[in-house]
Coordinates of C-alpha atoms in Angstrom, one line a residue:
X1 CA 76.6 82.1 100.0
X2 CA 75.2 82.2 103.4
X3 CA 74.1 85.6 104.8
X4 CA 74.8 87.1 108.0
X5 CA 72.1 87.8 110.5
X6 CA 71.0 91.4 110.2
X7 CA 72.2 93.9 113.0
X8 CA 69.2 95.3 115.1
X9 CA 67.9 98.7 114.0
X10 CA 64.9 100.7 115.2
X11 CA 63.5 101.5 111.5
X12 CA 64.8 99.1 109.2
X13 CA 63.6 97.0 105.9
X14 CA 66.5 94.5 106.0
X15 CA 67.9 96.3 102.8
X16 CA 71.0 93.9 103.5
X17 CA 73.7 96.3 104.5
X18 CA 73.6 95.5 107.9
X19 CA 74.3 92.1 107.1
X20 CA 77.6 93.1 105.3
X21 CA 81.0 93.0 106.6
X22 CA 80.8 96.3 108.0
X23 CA 77.2 97.0 109.3
X24 CA 78.0 100.2 110.6
X25 CA 77.5 101.4 107.2
X26 CA 73.8 101.6 107.8
X27 CA 74.6 105.1 109.4
X28 CA 75.6 106.5 106.2
X29 CA 73.7 104.6 103.9
X30 CA 70.0 104.4 105.4
X31 CA 67.2 106.6 104.0
X32 CA 65.6 106.3 107.5
X33 CA 68.3 108.4 109.3
X34 CA 69.3 111.6 107.6
X35 CA 68.4 111.1 103.9
X36 CA 69.8 113.9 101.6
X37 CA 67.7 113.9 98.4
X38 CA 68.9 117.2 96.7
X39 CA 72.4 115.9 97.0
X40 CA 72.0 112.3 95.9
X41 CA 70.0 113.4 92.9
X42 CA 72.7 115.8 92.2
X43 CA 75.2 112.9 92.4
X44 CA 73.3 110.4 90.3
X45 CA 71.6 112.6 87.8
X46 CA 73.6 115.5 87.7
X47 CA 71.0 117.8 89.0
X48 CA 68.3 117.8 91.7
X49 CA 64.6 117.7 91.1
X50 CA 63.0 120.7 89.4
X51 CA 59.3 122.2 89.9
X52 CA 56.0 121.0 88.3
X53 CA 55.9 117.2 88.3
X54 CA 59.4 117.0 89.2
X55 CA 58.8 117.9 92.8
X56 CA 56.5 114.8 92.9
X57 CA 58.2 112.3 90.8
X58 CA 62.0 113.2 91.3
X59 CA 64.2 114.2 88.3
X60 CA 62.6 113.1 84.7
X61 CA 64.1 112.8 81.4
X62 CA 61.2 111.2 79.6
X63 CA 58.1 109.4 80.8
X64 CA 56.2 106.9 78.8
X65 CA 53.2 104.6 79.2
X66 CA 54.6 101.3 77.9
X67 CA 54.0 97.6 77.6
X68 CA 56.1 94.9 76.0
X69 CA 55.2 94.4 72.4
X70 CA 55.0 90.5 73.3
X71 CA 54.3 90.0 77.0
X72 CA 56.7 87.8 78.8
X73 CA 55.2 84.7 80.5
X74 CA 54.6 84.8 84.0
X75 CA 55.7 88.4 84.4
X76 CA 53.6 90.7 86.6
X77 CA 52.6 93.0 83.6
X78 CA 54.4 92.4 80.5
X79 CA 58.1 91.9 81.8
X80 CA 59.5 95.4 81.2
X81 CA 61.5 95.4 84.5
X82 CA 63.0 92.0 83.6
X83 CA 63.1 92.6 79.9
X84 CA 65.4 95.5 80.6
X85 CA 67.8 93.5 83.0
X86 CA 67.7 90.5 80.4
X87 CA 68.8 92.8 77.6
X88 CA 71.6 94.0 79.7
X89 CA 72.9 90.4 80.1
X90 CA 72.1 89.5 76.5
X91 CA 74.2 92.6 75.2
X92 CA 77.3 92.0 77.8
X93 CA 76.7 95.5 79.3
X94 CA 76.6 93.7 82.5
X95 CA 78.3 90.6 84.0
X96 CA 75.1 90.0 86.5
X97 CA 72.0 91.1 87.6
X98 CA 71.3 91.5 91.5
X99 CA 67.5 91.1 91.8
X100 CA 64.9 88.9 93.7
X101 CA 63.6 85.6 92.9
X102 CA 60.9 83.5 94.8
X103 CA 62.2 81.3 97.9
X104 CA 61.8 77.7 97.1
X105 CA 59.3 76.9 99.8
X106 CA 57.3 80.2 99.5
X107 CA 56.5 81.8 96.1
X108 CA 55.4 85.1 97.7
X109 CA 58.7 85.2 99.8
X110 CA 61.6 87.4 98.2
X111 CA 65.3 85.7 98.0
X112 CA 67.9 87.8 96.7
X113 CA 69.9 86.3 93.9
X114 CA 72.7 87.1 91.3
X115 CA 71.6 86.2 87.8
X116 CA 74.3 86.0 85.1
X117 CA 72.3 84.5 82.0
X118 CA 69.7 86.4 80.2
X119 CA 67.4 83.3 79.9
X120 CA 67.4 82.9 83.7
X121 CA 65.9 86.5 84.2
X122 CA 62.3 84.7 84.0
X123 CA 63.1 83.7 87.7
X124 CA 62.9 86.8 88.8
X125 CA 59.3 87.6 87.1
X126 CA 56.3 88.3 89.2
X127 CA 55.6 90.2 92.5
X128 CA 57.2 89.1 95.8
X129 CA 56.1 90.4 99.1
X130 CA 58.3 91.0 102.4
X131 CA 61.7 92.1 103.2
X132 CA 64.8 90.8 101.6
X133 CA 68.5 91.8 102.1
X134 CA 69.3 92.3 98.5
X135 CA 72.4 94.3 99.3
X136 CA 74.0 91.7 101.1
X137 CA 74.9 89.9 97.8
X138 CA 76.9 93.0 96.7
X139 CA 79.7 91.4 98.4
X140 CA 79.2 88.0 96.6
X141 CA 79.2 89.9 93.6
X142 CA 82.7 91.6 94.3
X143 CA 84.1 88.1 95.3
X144 CA 83.1 86.6 92.2
X145 CA 85.0 89.2 90.1
X146 CA 81.9 91.0 88.6
X147 CA 83.0 94.4 87.4
X148 CA 79.5 95.5 85.7
X149 CA 76.4 94.8 87.5
X150 CA 72.7 95.7 87.2
X151 CA 70.4 96.0 90.2
X152 CA 66.5 96.0 90.3
X153 CA 65.5 97.4 93.8
X154 CA 62.9 99.3 95.6
X155 CA 63.5 102.9 96.9
X156 CA 65.1 101.9 100.4
X157 CA 67.5 99.3 98.6
X158 CA 68.5 102.1 96.0
X159 CA 69.2 104.8 98.2
X160 CA 71.5 102.8 100.4
X161 CA 73.0 101.4 96.9
X162 CA 73.7 104.8 95.8
X163 CA 75.3 106.0 98.9
X164 CA 77.6 103.0 98.8
X165 CA 78.3 103.1 95.2
X166 CA 81.4 105.1 95.1
X167 CA 83.2 102.6 97.5
X168 CA 81.9 99.4 95.8
X169 CA 84.4 99.3 93.0
X170 CA 82.3 98.3 90.2
X171 CA 83.3 99.8 86.5
X172 CA 79.6 100.2 85.8
X173 CA 76.5 100.1 87.5
X174 CA 72.8 100.1 86.1
X175 CA 69.9 100.6 88.4
X176 CA 66.3 99.6 87.5
X177 CA 63.9 100.8 90.3
X178 CA 60.5 99.8 91.1
X179 CA 58.0 102.2 93.1
X180 CA 57.3 100.9 96.5
X181 CA 55.1 102.4 99.4
X182 CA 53.7 99.7 101.7
X183 CA 56.0 96.3 102.2
X184 CA 55.2 94.1 105.1
X185 CA 56.4 90.8 106.1
X186 CA 55.6 87.7 104.0
X187 CA 53.9 86.1 107.0
X188 CA 51.6 89.4 107.1
X189 CA 51.0 89.0 103.7
X190 CA 49.6 85.5 103.9
X191 CA 47.4 86.9 106.5
X192 CA 46.1 89.2 103.9
X193 CA 45.7 86.7 101.2
X194 CA 43.5 84.7 103.7
X195 CA 41.3 87.6 104.1
X196 CA 40.8 87.8 100.5
X197 CA 39.9 84.2 99.5
X198 CA 38.9 80.8 101.4
X199 CA 41.7 79.2 99.4
X200 CA 44.7 81.7 99.8
X201 CA 47.2 79.0 99.0
X202 CA 45.9 79.0 95.5
X203 CA 46.3 82.5 94.7
X204 CA 49.3 82.8 92.2
X205 CA 49.2 86.4 91.2
X206 CA 48.1 89.7 92.9
X207 CA 48.1 93.3 91.6
X208 CA 46.8 96.6 92.7
X209 CA 45.7 98.2 89.1
X210 CA 45.3 101.7 88.2
X211 CA 41.7 101.2 87.8
X212 CA 41.1 101.2 91.7
X213 CA 40.9 97.3 91.6
X214 CA 43.0 94.4 92.8
X215 CA 43.6 91.6 90.2
X216 CA 43.9 88.3 91.7
X217 CA 44.7 84.9 89.6
X218 CA 44.4 81.3 90.9
X219 CA 46.3 78.1 90.0
X220 CA 43.3 76.9 88.4
X221 CA 43.1 79.8 85.8
X222 CA 40.4 81.8 87.6
X223 CA 40.5 85.4 88.1
X224 CA 38.8 87.9 90.4
X225 CA 38.9 91.7 90.5
X226 CA 38.3 93.2 94.0
X227 CA 37.6 97.2 94.1
X228 CA 40.0 99.0 96.5
X229 CA 37.1 99.9 98.8
X230 CA 36.1 96.3 99.4
X231 CA 39.6 95.1 100.4
X232 CA 39.8 94.1 104.1
X233 CA 42.3 96.9 104.9
X234 CA 40.7 97.9 108.1
X235 CA 40.6 94.3 109.3
X236 CA 44.5 94.2 109.4
X237 CA 46.4 94.6 112.2
X238 CA 47.3 98.3 113.0
X239 CA 51.1 97.3 112.6
X240 CA 50.7 95.3 109.4
X241 CA 52.5 98.2 107.5
X242 CA 55.7 99.0 109.5
X243 CA 56.6 102.5 110.6
X244 CA 59.2 102.4 107.9
X245 CA 56.9 101.8 105.0
X246 CA 54.3 104.4 106.8
X247 CA 57.1 107.0 106.8
X248 CA 58.9 106.2 103.4
X249 CA 59.6 109.6 101.6
X250 CA 60.6 108.1 98.3
X251 CA 57.5 106.2 96.5
X252 CA 58.8 106.7 92.9
X253 CA 62.3 105.5 93.3
X254 CA 64.0 108.8 92.3
X255 CA 67.6 107.6 92.4
X256 CA 67.2 104.6 90.0
X257 CA 68.2 105.3 86.4
X258 CA 64.8 104.3 85.3
X259 CA 61.7 103.5 87.4
X260 CA 59.1 101.1 86.1
X261 CA 55.7 101.0 87.9
X262 CA 52.0 101.0 87.4
X263 CA 50.7 104.4 88.8
X264 CA 50.3 106.6 85.6
X265 CA 50.2 103.6 83.3
X266 CA 46.4 103.6 83.0
X267 CA 46.4 99.8 82.4
X268 CA 50.0 99.7 81.2
X269 CA 53.2 100.5 82.9
X270 CA 54.5 103.8 83.7
X271 CA 58.4 104.1 82.7
X272 CA 60.3 107.1 84.0
X273 CA 63.7 107.7 82.4
X274 CA 65.6 109.6 84.8
X275 CA 69.2 109.9 83.1
X276 CA 71.4 108.7 80.2
X277 CA 71.8 105.4 81.4
X278 CA 68.2 104.9 81.7
X279 CA 67.7 106.1 78.3
X280 CA 70.3 103.9 77.2
X281 CA 68.5 100.7 78.5
X282 CA 65.0 101.6 77.2
X283 CA 66.4 102.4 73.8
X284 CA 68.3 99.0 73.7
X285 CA 64.8 97.4 73.8
X286 CA 64.0 99.0 70.5
X287 CA 60.6 97.6 68.9
X288 CA 60.2 94.9 71.7
X289 CA 58.6 97.7 73.7
X290 CA 55.6 99.8 72.9
X291 CA 55.9 103.5 74.2
X292 CA 52.9 105.9 74.3
X293 CA 52.3 109.5 76.0
X294 CA 51.3 109.6 79.3
X295 CA 47.6 110.8 80.1
X296 CA 46.2 112.6 83.1
X297 CA 42.8 112.8 84.0
X298 CA 40.5 113.8 87.2
X299 CA 41.0 115.6 90.3
X300 CA 43.0 114.3 93.3
X301 CA 42.3 117.1 96.0
X302 CA 39.1 115.4 97.6
X303 CA 40.7 111.9 97.6
X304 CA 43.8 113.2 99.2
X305 CA 41.8 115.0 101.8
X306 CA 39.8 112.4 102.8
X307 CA 42.8 110.0 103.2
X308 CA 44.6 112.6 105.3
X309 CA 41.5 112.7 107.7
X310 CA 41.6 108.9 107.9
X311 CA 45.4 108.7 108.4
X312 CA 45.3 111.3 111.2
X313 CA 42.7 109.1 112.9
X314 CA 45.0 106.1 112.6
X315 CA 48.2 108.0 113.5
X316 CA 46.5 109.0 116.6
X317 CA 45.3 105.5 117.5
X318 CA 41.7 106.0 116.6
X319 CA 39.8 103.5 114.6
X320 CA 39.4 104.2 110.7
X321 CA 36.2 105.6 109.5
X322 CA 34.4 102.8 107.4
X323 CA 32.4 103.7 104.6
X324 CA 28.7 102.0 104.9
X325 CA 28.4 98.9 103.1
X326 CA 25.7 100.1 100.8
X327 CA 27.7 103.1 99.6
X328 CA 30.7 100.7 98.6
X329 CA 29.6 99.4 95.4
X330 CA 28.3 103.0 94.2
X331 CA 31.8 104.5 94.9
X332 CA 33.7 101.7 93.4
X333 CA 31.9 102.0 90.3
X334 CA 32.5 105.7 90.3
X335 CA 36.4 105.7 91.0
X336 CA 37.5 104.1 87.9
X337 CA 35.1 106.4 85.9
X338 CA 35.6 109.9 87.8
X339 CA 38.6 109.5 89.8
X340 CA 42.0 110.7 89.0
X341 CA 44.0 108.6 86.5
X342 CA 47.1 108.7 84.7
X343 CA 49.7 111.5 86.1
X344 CA 47.0 112.7 88.4
X345 CA 46.6 109.2 89.9
X346 CA 50.2 109.2 90.5
X347 CA 50.1 112.7 92.0
X348 CA 47.5 111.5 94.3
X349 CA 49.4 108.6 95.8
X350 CA 52.5 110.7 96.2
X351 CA 50.7 113.3 98.1
X352 CA 49.0 110.7 100.2
X353 CA 52.5 109.1 101.2
X354 CA 53.9 112.7 102.1
X355 CA 50.8 113.3 104.4
X356 CA 51.3 109.7 105.9
X357 CA 54.9 110.4 106.4
X358 CA 54.3 113.4 108.1
X359 CA 51.3 112.3 110.6
X360 CA 52.7 108.9 111.5
X361 CA 56.1 110.1 112.1
X362 CA 54.8 113.2 114.1
X363 CA 53.1 110.8 116.3
X364 CA 55.5 107.9 116.7
X365 CA 59.0 109.5 116.6
X366 CA 58.8 113.2 116.3
X367 CA 62.4 113.8 117.3
X368 CA 63.1 112.0 114.0
X369 CA 61.3 114.2 111.6
X370 CA 63.8 117.0 111.4
X371 CA 66.2 114.4 109.7
X372 CA 63.6 112.3 108.0
X373 CA 61.4 114.6 106.2
X374 CA 63.0 116.1 103.0
X375 CA 61.9 119.5 101.9
X376 CA 60.2 118.4 99.1
X377 CA 57.9 116.3 101.1
X378 CA 56.8 119.5 103.2
X379 CA 56.2 121.2 99.8
X380 CA 54.1 118.5 98.6
X381 CA 52.0 118.3 101.8
X382 CA 51.6 122.1 102.3
X383 CA 48.3 122.5 100.0
X384 CA 46.7 120.5 102.7
X385 CA 47.8 122.3 105.7
X386 CA 50.3 120.0 106.9
X387 CA 53.3 122.4 107.6
X388 CA 56.3 121.9 110.1
X389 CA 55.8 122.5 113.5
X390 CA 58.5 124.2 115.8
X391 CA 61.8 121.7 115.6
X392 CA 60.2 119.5 112.8
X393 CA 62.3 121.1 109.8
X394 CA 66.1 120.9 109.7
X395 CA 67.8 124.4 108.7
X396 CA 69.3 124.2 105.1
X397 CA 73.1 124.3 104.9
X398 CA 75.1 126.9 102.9
X399 CA 74.1 125.3 99.5
X400 CA 70.5 125.0 100.4
X401 CA 70.6 121.2 100.8
X402 CA 69.1 119.0 103.5

């Protein structure tokens, strides 16, 4: 199926809605226009998020540190995400899975696809980087008569999917979410790879790990671990990460039935079961998946304060503060040993994203703040002195919803 060209939008990650028959649906579906997370959480999960860790991560039924008992070949971690989807196909619970596969000419470029055979889920293993109009294929799924569908998506795709769900006509929908905070174009990602290694075309795998290092693998079997602090982030163009990603308010994909990511996994994956449908998917894997309690260690406040100070400079157009080269190896050694880990690491990243959203949106598009920044983001950022200025916070309606 050939896709329509995307409709021009000021803030857009090309989730695919603007390529559908009615591109005006973006107005109601887009999370970058006027998101209402309390209402959507109520619709999807039967309740809005509570206090404690739900303030950070959204509605939670259960959380696990997890790994597949037998890792899947070619998987980014051990294959939990594609394993969940393959099981839905194998058990006949869905007719198809809407997900991303690599482009035929570029293994890093995501290409939306509808997969109908469990064995073919192997095509979706691994990380892709770049925008991909996933939701545009919802129309093809309808045309092909699929009544039961699973979707694997990142937060901006899942928010739009949930806003459209009631009108799509599917008998059953399973949503597997992966966290996302910083996307970029595939072309920009190739630039990043070229800064990491003199032979970037031979890089076959890249993963940001919870031990503060990036793991890189090569076609010839070589592997490298690069501490976060030694990444060439400050050498990237200022617009390497688009404003959409710098102002995203949903790191943990709160409207998915189940979220699978790395942040609190401490070397394994972090699985958040959000509702009965998510629990159903996880339970169906049985002893093929190993579940353990999620841990939490360290303190996040100093790291978040340092991030906020640097982000404030970047949002104001000032150069980032560079750590002296002689200090980097010392801090890189200390971070995995003394820095926040497990749930505390996840809380750290969510607080950083909340601060980043406020600071960049305040600088670039202040008029959008009252509609784009949900109440829970203000509550997450408040301990760091980031509070609404006049006109930045929308008044609550009669139900206390944004």
